[in-house]
Amino acid sequence: MRLNELSPVYYHDELNPLLWDNYRLDTEVRYKLLSIAHHFAKFLNVPKLELRDITISGSNAAYGYSESSDIDLHLVVDMPADKPELEELYTAKKNQYNFTYDIKVKGIDVELYVQDVRQQHHSAGIYSILNDKWLVKPKHQPPNIEDREVKSKARNYSAKINAAMRSNDLNTCKETMADIRRLRQAGLAKGGEYSVENLAFKLLRSRGKIDKFVRYINKLQSAELSLGEQQ
């Protein structure tokens, strides 16, 4: 059931039956996800990877899934405080892995992440596939979403993006993207996945606005790193 005409979020009366059986993760699915996580861990190629858990979260661990929802598969690791460079390495490796491999389970895309064990993760549902149990069990509480608020917030974000792109300035664009992501995270922390900020972000992403902005930032970054030909 689609929540409203604006929201790209759906809400169901049951967990995704392709993955779940009476609140337990399908055994075949669980073992396949563990295999994928093991392959990703080897791909990271980090000595003494301090793995603490392997989890799935997001829409497919709750009631808000749709046909386009991924399986968010997280390797939860203990990142040493004296090695901040590891976070950048993990991010780069994660992006490379997801770009290189097109992995699906039951026809659903699997996205890999590395999460610091101390990082607060906001999700309606979090399931440990390592220990086969819920860490955060989703509650069936269909949210009440105001179309007007989501639309207003999305327009605000869109205006920020348009202004940044008109500036044609790399730093301005980067700061704007960081600010929008910060606002989204603040919304997640305060109101969860159905916060106005998160839904506005998802609305723009579903319409291609976020991807277009990211491509524009990458284009500006490429230009800055390049050296023009001598005339």
PDB file of N, CA, C and O in Angstrom, residues 104-153:
ATOM      1  N   LYS A 104      21.923 -10.176  -6.118  1.00  0.00           N
ATOM      2  CA  LYS A 104      20.494 -10.195  -5.797  1.00  0.00           C
ATOM      3  C   LYS A 104      20.171 -11.432  -4.981  1.00  0.00           C
ATOM      4  O   LYS A 104      20.745 -12.504  -5.202  1.00  0.00           O
ATOM      5  N   VAL A 105      19.257 -11.289  -4.055  1.00  0.00           N
ATOM      6  CA  VAL A 105      18.720 -12.412  -3.287  1.00  0.00           C
ATOM      7  C   VAL A 105      17.208 -12.382  -3.441  1.00  0.00           C
ATOM      8  O   VAL A 105      16.571 -11.369  -3.110  1.00  0.00           O
ATOM      9  N   LYS A 106      16.658 -13.445  -3.986  1.00  0.00           N
ATOM     10  CA  LYS A 106      15.231 -13.506  -4.291  1.00  0.00           C
ATOM     11  C   LYS A 106      14.802 -12.340  -5.195  1.00  0.00           C
ATOM     12  O   LYS A 106      13.707 -11.797  -5.065  1.00  0.00           O
ATOM     13  N   GLY A 107      15.712 -11.933  -6.085  1.00  0.00           N
ATOM     14  CA  GLY A 107      15.420 -10.849  -7.017  1.00  0.00           C
ATOM     15  C   GLY A 107      15.584  -9.460  -6.426  1.00  0.00           C
ATOM     16  O   GLY A 107      15.314  -8.463  -7.102  1.00  0.00           O
ATOM     17  N   ILE A 108      16.067  -9.386  -5.185  1.00  0.00           N
ATOM     18  CA  ILE A 108      16.222  -8.099  -4.497  1.00  0.00           C
ATOM     19  C   ILE A 108      17.695  -7.716  -4.454  1.00  0.00           C
ATOM     20  O   ILE A 108      18.546  -8.536  -4.075  1.00  0.00           O
ATOM     21  N   ASP A 109      18.003  -6.487  -4.846  1.00  0.00           N
ATOM     22  CA  ASP A 109      19.379  -6.020  -4.815  1.00  0.00           C
ATOM     23  C   ASP A 109      19.920  -6.015  -3.391  1.00  0.00           C
ATOM     24  O   ASP A 109      19.219  -5.633  -2.435  1.00  0.00           O
ATOM     25  N   VAL A 110      21.187  -6.416  -3.256  1.00  0.00           N
ATOM     26  CA  VAL A 110      21.859  -6.405  -1.953  1.00  0.00           C
ATOM     27  C   VAL A 110      22.921  -5.307  -1.969  1.00  0.00           C
ATOM     28  O   VAL A 110      23.766  -5.265  -2.856  1.00  0.00           O
ATOM     29  N   GLU A 111      22.837  -4.406  -0.999  1.00  0.00           N
ATOM     30  CA  GLU A 111      23.809  -3.319  -0.859  1.00  0.00           C
ATOM     31  C   GLU A 111      24.629  -3.555   0.397  1.00  0.00           C
ATOM     32  O   GLU A 111      24.076  -3.757   1.476  1.00  0.00           O
ATOM     33  N   LEU A 112      25.947  -3.545   0.244  1.00  0.00           N
ATOM     34  CA  LEU A 112      26.851  -3.793   1.360  1.00  0.00           C
ATOM     35  C   LEU A 112      27.317  -2.497   2.007  1.00  0.00           C
ATOM     36  O   LEU A 112      27.556  -1.499   1.313  1.00  0.00           O
ATOM     37  N   TYR A 113      27.459  -2.513   3.316  1.00  0.00           N
ATOM     38  CA  TYR A 113      27.945  -1.365   4.071  1.00  0.00           C
ATOM     39  C   TYR A 113      28.880  -1.842   5.170  1.00  0.00           C
ATOM     40  O   TYR A 113      28.807  -2.994   5.603  1.00  0.00           O
ATOM     41  N   VAL A 114      29.734  -0.933   5.622  1.00  0.00           N
ATOM     42  CA  VAL A 114      30.523  -1.165   6.827  1.00  0.00           C
ATOM     43  C   VAL A 114      30.070  -0.145   7.861  1.00  0.00           C
ATOM     44  O   VAL A 114      30.064   1.054   7.596  1.00  0.00           O
ATOM     45  N   GLN A 115      29.681  -0.628   9.015  1.00  0.00           N
ATOM     46  CA  GLN A 115      29.146   0.236  10.072  1.00  0.00           C
ATOM     47  C   GLN A 115      29.995   0.120  11.326  1.00  0.00           C
ATOM     48  O   GLN A 115      30.282  -0.983  11.793  1.00  0.00           O
ATOM     49  N   ASP A 116      30.392   1.255  11.876  1.00  0.00           N
ATOM     50  CA  ASP A 116      31.118   1.268  13.136  1.00  0.00           C
ATOM     51  C   ASP A 116      30.178   0.823  14.253  1.00  0.00           C
ATOM     52  O   ASP A 116      29.033   1.279  14.332  1.00  0.00           O
ATOM     53  N   VAL A 117      30.644  -0.055  15.116  1.00  0.00           N
ATOM     54  CA  VAL A 117      29.812  -0.572  16.185  1.00  0.00           C
ATOM     55  C   VAL A 117      29.311   0.538  17.103  1.00  0.00           C
ATOM     56  O   VAL A 117      28.253   0.409  17.742  1.00  0.00           O
ATOM     57  N   ARG A 118      30.036   1.657  17.144  1.00  0.00           N
ATOM     58  CA  ARG A 118      29.624   2.773  18.003  1.00  0.00           C
ATOM     59  C   ARG A 118      28.699   3.754  17.286  1.00  0.00           C
ATOM     60  O   ARG A 118      28.188   4.688  17.894  1.00  0.00           O
ATOM     61  N   GLN A 119      28.514   3.553  15.997  1.00  0.00           N
ATOM     62  CA  GLN A 119      27.646   4.445  15.220  1.00  0.00           C
ATOM     63  C   GLN A 119      26.183   4.155  15.513  1.00  0.00           C
ATOM     64  O   GLN A 119      25.731   3.010  15.476  1.00  0.00           O
ATOM     65  N   GLN A 120      25.426   5.201  15.809  1.00  0.00           N
ATOM     66  CA  GLN A 120      23.997   5.039  16.048  1.00  0.00           C
ATOM     67  C   GLN A 120      23.296   4.837  14.718  1.00  0.00           C
ATOM     68  O   GLN A 120      23.407   5.664  13.816  1.00  0.00           O
ATOM     69  N   HIS A 121      22.599   3.735  14.610  1.00  0.00           N
ATOM     70  CA  HIS A 121      21.931   3.387  13.347  1.00  0.00           C
ATOM     71  C   HIS A 121      20.426   3.442  13.543  1.00  0.00           C
ATOM     72  O   HIS A 121      19.865   2.737  14.387  1.00  0.00           O
ATOM     73  N   HIS A 122      19.760   4.295  12.750  1.00  0.00           N
ATOM     74  CA  HIS A 122      18.323   4.483  12.884  1.00  0.00           C
ATOM     75  C   HIS A 122      17.596   3.656  11.830  1.00  0.00           C
ATOM     76  O   HIS A 122      17.742   3.883  10.632  1.00  0.00           O
ATOM     77  N   SER A 123      16.804   2.699  12.283  1.00  0.00           N
ATOM     78  CA  SER A 123      16.033   1.866  11.365  1.00  0.00           C
ATOM     79  C   SER A 123      14.852   1.276  12.118  1.00  0.00           C
ATOM     80  O   SER A 123      14.945   0.965  13.317  1.00  0.00           O
ATOM     81  N   ALA A 124      13.733   1.124  11.397  1.00  0.00           N
ATOM     82  CA  ALA A 124      12.537   0.557  12.020  1.00  0.00           C
ATOM     83  C   ALA A 124      12.744  -0.893  12.404  1.00  0.00           C
ATOM     84  O   ALA A 124      12.066  -1.418  13.298  1.00  0.00           O
ATOM     85  N   GLY A 125      13.681  -1.561  11.723  1.00  0.00           N
ATOM     86  CA  GLY A 125      13.980  -2.950  12.033  1.00  0.00           C
ATOM     87  C   GLY A 125      15.450  -3.248  11.799  1.00  0.00           C
ATOM     88  O   GLY A 125      16.010  -2.805  10.795  1.00  0.00           O
ATOM     89  N   ILE A 126      16.074  -3.974  12.721  1.00  0.00           N
ATOM     90  CA  ILE A 126      17.471  -4.405  12.565  1.00  0.00           C
ATOM     91  C   ILE A 126      17.549  -5.864  13.004  1.00  0.00           C
ATOM     92  O   ILE A 126      17.146  -6.210  14.124  1.00  0.00           O
ATOM     93  N   TYR A 127      18.046  -6.711  12.115  1.00  0.00           N
ATOM     94  CA  TYR A 127      18.108  -8.143  12.391  1.00  0.00           C
ATOM     95  C   TYR A 127      19.544  -8.630  12.278  1.00  0.00           C
ATOM     96  O   TYR A 127      20.230  -8.360  11.287  1.00  0.00           O
ATOM     97  N   SER A 128      20.013  -9.341  13.290  1.00  0.00           N
ATOM     98  CA  SER A 128      21.347  -9.929  13.258  1.00  0.00           C
ATOM     99  C   SER A 128      21.273 -11.257  12.522  1.00  0.00           C
ATOM    100  O   SER A 128      20.671 -12.221  13.020  1.00  0.00           O
ATOM    101  N   ILE A 129      21.873 -11.310  11.337  1.00  0.00           N
ATOM    102  CA  ILE A 129      21.887 -12.592  10.626  1.00  0.00           C
ATOM    103  C   ILE A 129      22.999 -13.478  11.174  1.00  0.00           C
ATOM    104  O   ILE A 129      22.977 -14.691  10.981  1.00  0.00           O
ATOM    105  N   LEU A 130      23.942 -12.886  11.896  1.00  0.00           N
ATOM    106  CA  LEU A 130      25.005 -13.668  12.522  1.00  0.00           C
ATOM    107  C   LEU A 130      24.435 -14.492  13.672  1.00  0.00           C
ATOM    108  O   LEU A 130      24.761 -15.674  13.834  1.00  0.00           O
ATOM    109  N   ASN A 131      23.570 -13.876  14.461  1.00  0.00           N
ATOM    110  CA  ASN A 131      22.994 -14.549  15.628  1.00  0.00           C
ATOM    111  C   ASN A 131      21.543 -14.972  15.421  1.00  0.00           C
ATOM    112  O   ASN A 131      20.924 -15.528  16.335  1.00  0.00           O
ATOM    113  N   ASP A 132      21.000 -14.685  14.237  1.00  0.00           N
ATOM    114  CA  ASP A 132      19.647 -15.083  13.873  1.00  0.00           C
ATOM    115  C   ASP A 132      18.614 -14.588  14.889  1.00  0.00           C
ATOM    116  O   ASP A 132      17.796 -15.363  15.409  1.00  0.00           O
ATOM    117  N   LYS A 133      18.645 -13.271  15.140  1.00  0.00           N
ATOM    118  CA  LYS A 133      17.662 -12.703  16.067  1.00  0.00           C
ATOM    119  C   LYS A 133      17.481 -11.212  15.802  1.00  0.00           C
ATOM    120  O   LYS A 133      18.348 -10.557  15.210  1.00  0.00           O
ATOM    121  N   TRP A 134      16.349 -10.690  16.243  1.00  0.00           N
ATOM    122  CA  TRP A 134      16.081  -9.266  16.101  1.00  0.00           C
ATOM    123  C   TRP A 134      16.874  -8.462  17.123  1.00  0.00           C
ATOM    124  O   TRP A 134      16.935  -8.829  18.293  1.00  0.00           O
ATOM    125  N   LEU A 135      17.474  -7.376  16.655  1.00  0.00           N
ATOM    126  CA  LEU A 135      18.060  -6.386  17.555  1.00  0.00           C
ATOM    127  C   LEU A 135      17.064  -5.262  17.782  1.00  0.00           C
ATOM    128  O   LEU A 135      16.963  -4.724  18.878  1.00  0.00           O
ATOM    129  N   VAL A 136      16.351  -4.903  16.720  1.00  0.00           N
ATOM    130  CA  VAL A 136      15.229  -3.966  16.801  1.00  0.00           C
ATOM    131  C   VAL A 136      14.095  -4.593  16.019  1.00  0.00           C
ATOM    132  O   VAL A 136      14.160  -4.686  14.794  1.00  0.00           O
ATOM    133  N   LYS A 137      13.068  -5.048  16.723  1.00  0.00           N
ATOM    134  CA  LYS A 137      11.947  -5.698  16.051  1.00  0.00           C
ATOM    135  C   LYS A 137      10.969  -4.638  15.558  1.00  0.00           C
ATOM    136  O   LYS A 137      10.555  -3.764  16.327  1.00  0.00           O
ATOM    137  N   PRO A 138      10.609  -4.678  14.282  1.00  0.00           N
ATOM    138  CA  PRO A 138       9.722  -3.635  13.740  1.00  0.00           C
ATOM    139  C   PRO A 138       8.320  -3.711  14.340  1.00  0.00           C
ATOM    140  O   PRO A 138       7.802  -4.797  14.614  1.00  0.00           O
ATOM    141  N   LYS A 139       7.724  -2.559  14.525  1.00  0.00           N
ATOM    142  CA  LYS A 139       6.359  -2.469  15.016  1.00  0.00           C
ATOM    143  C   LYS A 139       5.443  -2.052  13.867  1.00  0.00           C
ATOM    144  O   LYS A 139       5.799  -1.185  13.081  1.00  0.00           O
ATOM    145  N   HIS A 140       4.298  -2.683  13.817  1.00  0.00           N
ATOM    146  CA  HIS A 140       3.346  -2.350  12.759  1.00  0.00           C
ATOM    147  C   HIS A 140       2.534  -1.129  13.191  1.00  0.00           C
ATOM    148  O   HIS A 140       1.515  -1.244  13.876  1.00  0.00           O
ATOM    149  N   GLN A 141       3.029   0.035  12.783  1.00  0.00           N
ATOM    150  CA  GLN A 141       2.386   1.301  13.111  1.00  0.00           C
ATOM    151  C   GLN A 141       2.373   2.185  11.874  1.00  0.00           C
ATOM    152  O   GLN A 141       3.291   2.986  11.664  1.00  0.00           O
ATOM    153  N   PRO A 142       1.370   2.026  11.013  1.00  0.00           N
ATOM    154  CA  PRO A 142       1.306   2.850   9.791  1.00  0.00           C
ATOM    155  C   PRO A 142       1.403   4.328  10.135  1.00  0.00           C
ATOM    156  O   PRO A 142       0.643   4.828  10.978  1.00  0.00           O
ATOM    157  N   PRO A 143       2.370   5.032   9.542  1.00  0.00           N
ATOM    158  CA  PRO A 143       2.579   6.440   9.879  1.00  0.00           C
ATOM    159  C   PRO A 143       1.542   7.342   9.233  1.00  0.00           C
ATOM    160  O   PRO A 143       0.952   7.005   8.204  1.00  0.00           O
ATOM    161  N   ASN A 144       1.337   8.473   9.859  1.00  0.00           N
ATOM    162  CA  ASN A 144       0.449   9.501   9.314  1.00  0.00           C
ATOM    163  C   ASN A 144       1.318  10.593   8.693  1.00  0.00           C
ATOM    164  O   ASN A 144       2.006  11.324   9.396  1.00  0.00           O
ATOM    165  N   ILE A 145       1.307  10.672   7.382  1.00  0.00           N
ATOM    166  CA  ILE A 145       2.204  11.588   6.681  1.00  0.00           C
ATOM    167  C   ILE A 145       1.400  12.707   6.019  1.00  0.00           C
ATOM    168  O   ILE A 145       0.432  12.440   5.307  1.00  0.00           O
ATOM    169  N   GLU A 146       1.818  13.923   6.272  1.00  0.00           N
ATOM    170  CA  GLU A 146       1.169  15.084   5.670  1.00  0.00           C
ATOM    171  C   GLU A 146       1.826  15.398   4.320  1.00  0.00           C
ATOM    172  O   GLU A 146       3.004  15.760   4.269  1.00  0.00           O
ATOM    173  N   ASP A 147       1.073  15.237   3.236  1.00  0.00           N
ATOM    174  CA  ASP A 147       1.602  15.526   1.900  1.00  0.00           C
ATOM    175  C   ASP A 147       2.204  16.923   1.821  1.00  0.00           C
ATOM    176  O   ASP A 147       3.271  17.125   1.236  1.00  0.00           O
ATOM    177  N   ARG A 148       1.509  17.883   2.416  1.00  0.00           N
ATOM    178  CA  ARG A 148       1.927  19.277   2.308  1.00  0.00           C
ATOM    179  C   ARG A 148       3.300  19.503   2.917  1.00  0.00           C
ATOM    180  O   ARG A 148       4.132  20.222   2.357  1.00  0.00           O
ATOM    181  N   GLU A 149       3.557  18.871   4.070  1.00  0.00           N
ATOM    182  CA  GLU A 149       4.838  19.048   4.740  1.00  0.00           C
ATOM    183  C   GLU A 149       5.976  18.425   3.947  1.00  0.00           C
ATOM    184  O   GLU A 149       7.056  19.005   3.821  1.00  0.00           O
ATOM    185  N   VAL A 150       5.734  17.219   3.424  1.00  0.00           N
ATOM    186  CA  VAL A 150       6.766  16.539   2.629  1.00  0.00           C
ATOM    187  C   VAL A 150       7.080  17.344   1.372  1.00  0.00           C
ATOM    188  O   VAL A 150       8.243  17.551   1.008  1.00  0.00           O
ATOM    189  N   LYS A 151       6.029  17.826   0.703  1.00  0.00           N
ATOM    190  CA  LYS A 151       6.202  18.592  -0.528  1.00  0.00           C
ATOM    191  C   LYS A 151       6.959  19.887  -0.257  1.00  0.00           C
ATOM    192  O   LYS A 151       7.849  20.283  -1.025  1.00  0.00           O
ATOM    193  N   SER A 152       6.633  20.564   0.848  1.00  0.00           N
ATOM    194  CA  SER A 152       7.298  21.813   1.207  1.00  0.00           C
ATOM    195  C   SER A 152       8.771  21.585   1.497  1.00  0.00           C
ATOM    196  O   SER A 152       9.638  22.349   1.042  1.00  0.00           O
ATOM    197  N   LYS A 153       9.076  20.532   2.236  1.00  0.00           N
ATOM    198  CA  LYS A 153      10.469  20.238   2.571  1.00  0.00           C
ATOM    199  C   LYS A 153      11.250  19.848   1.319  1.00  0.00           C
ATOM    200  O   LYS A 153      12.408  20.252   1.142  1.00  0.00           O
TER     201      LYS A 153
END
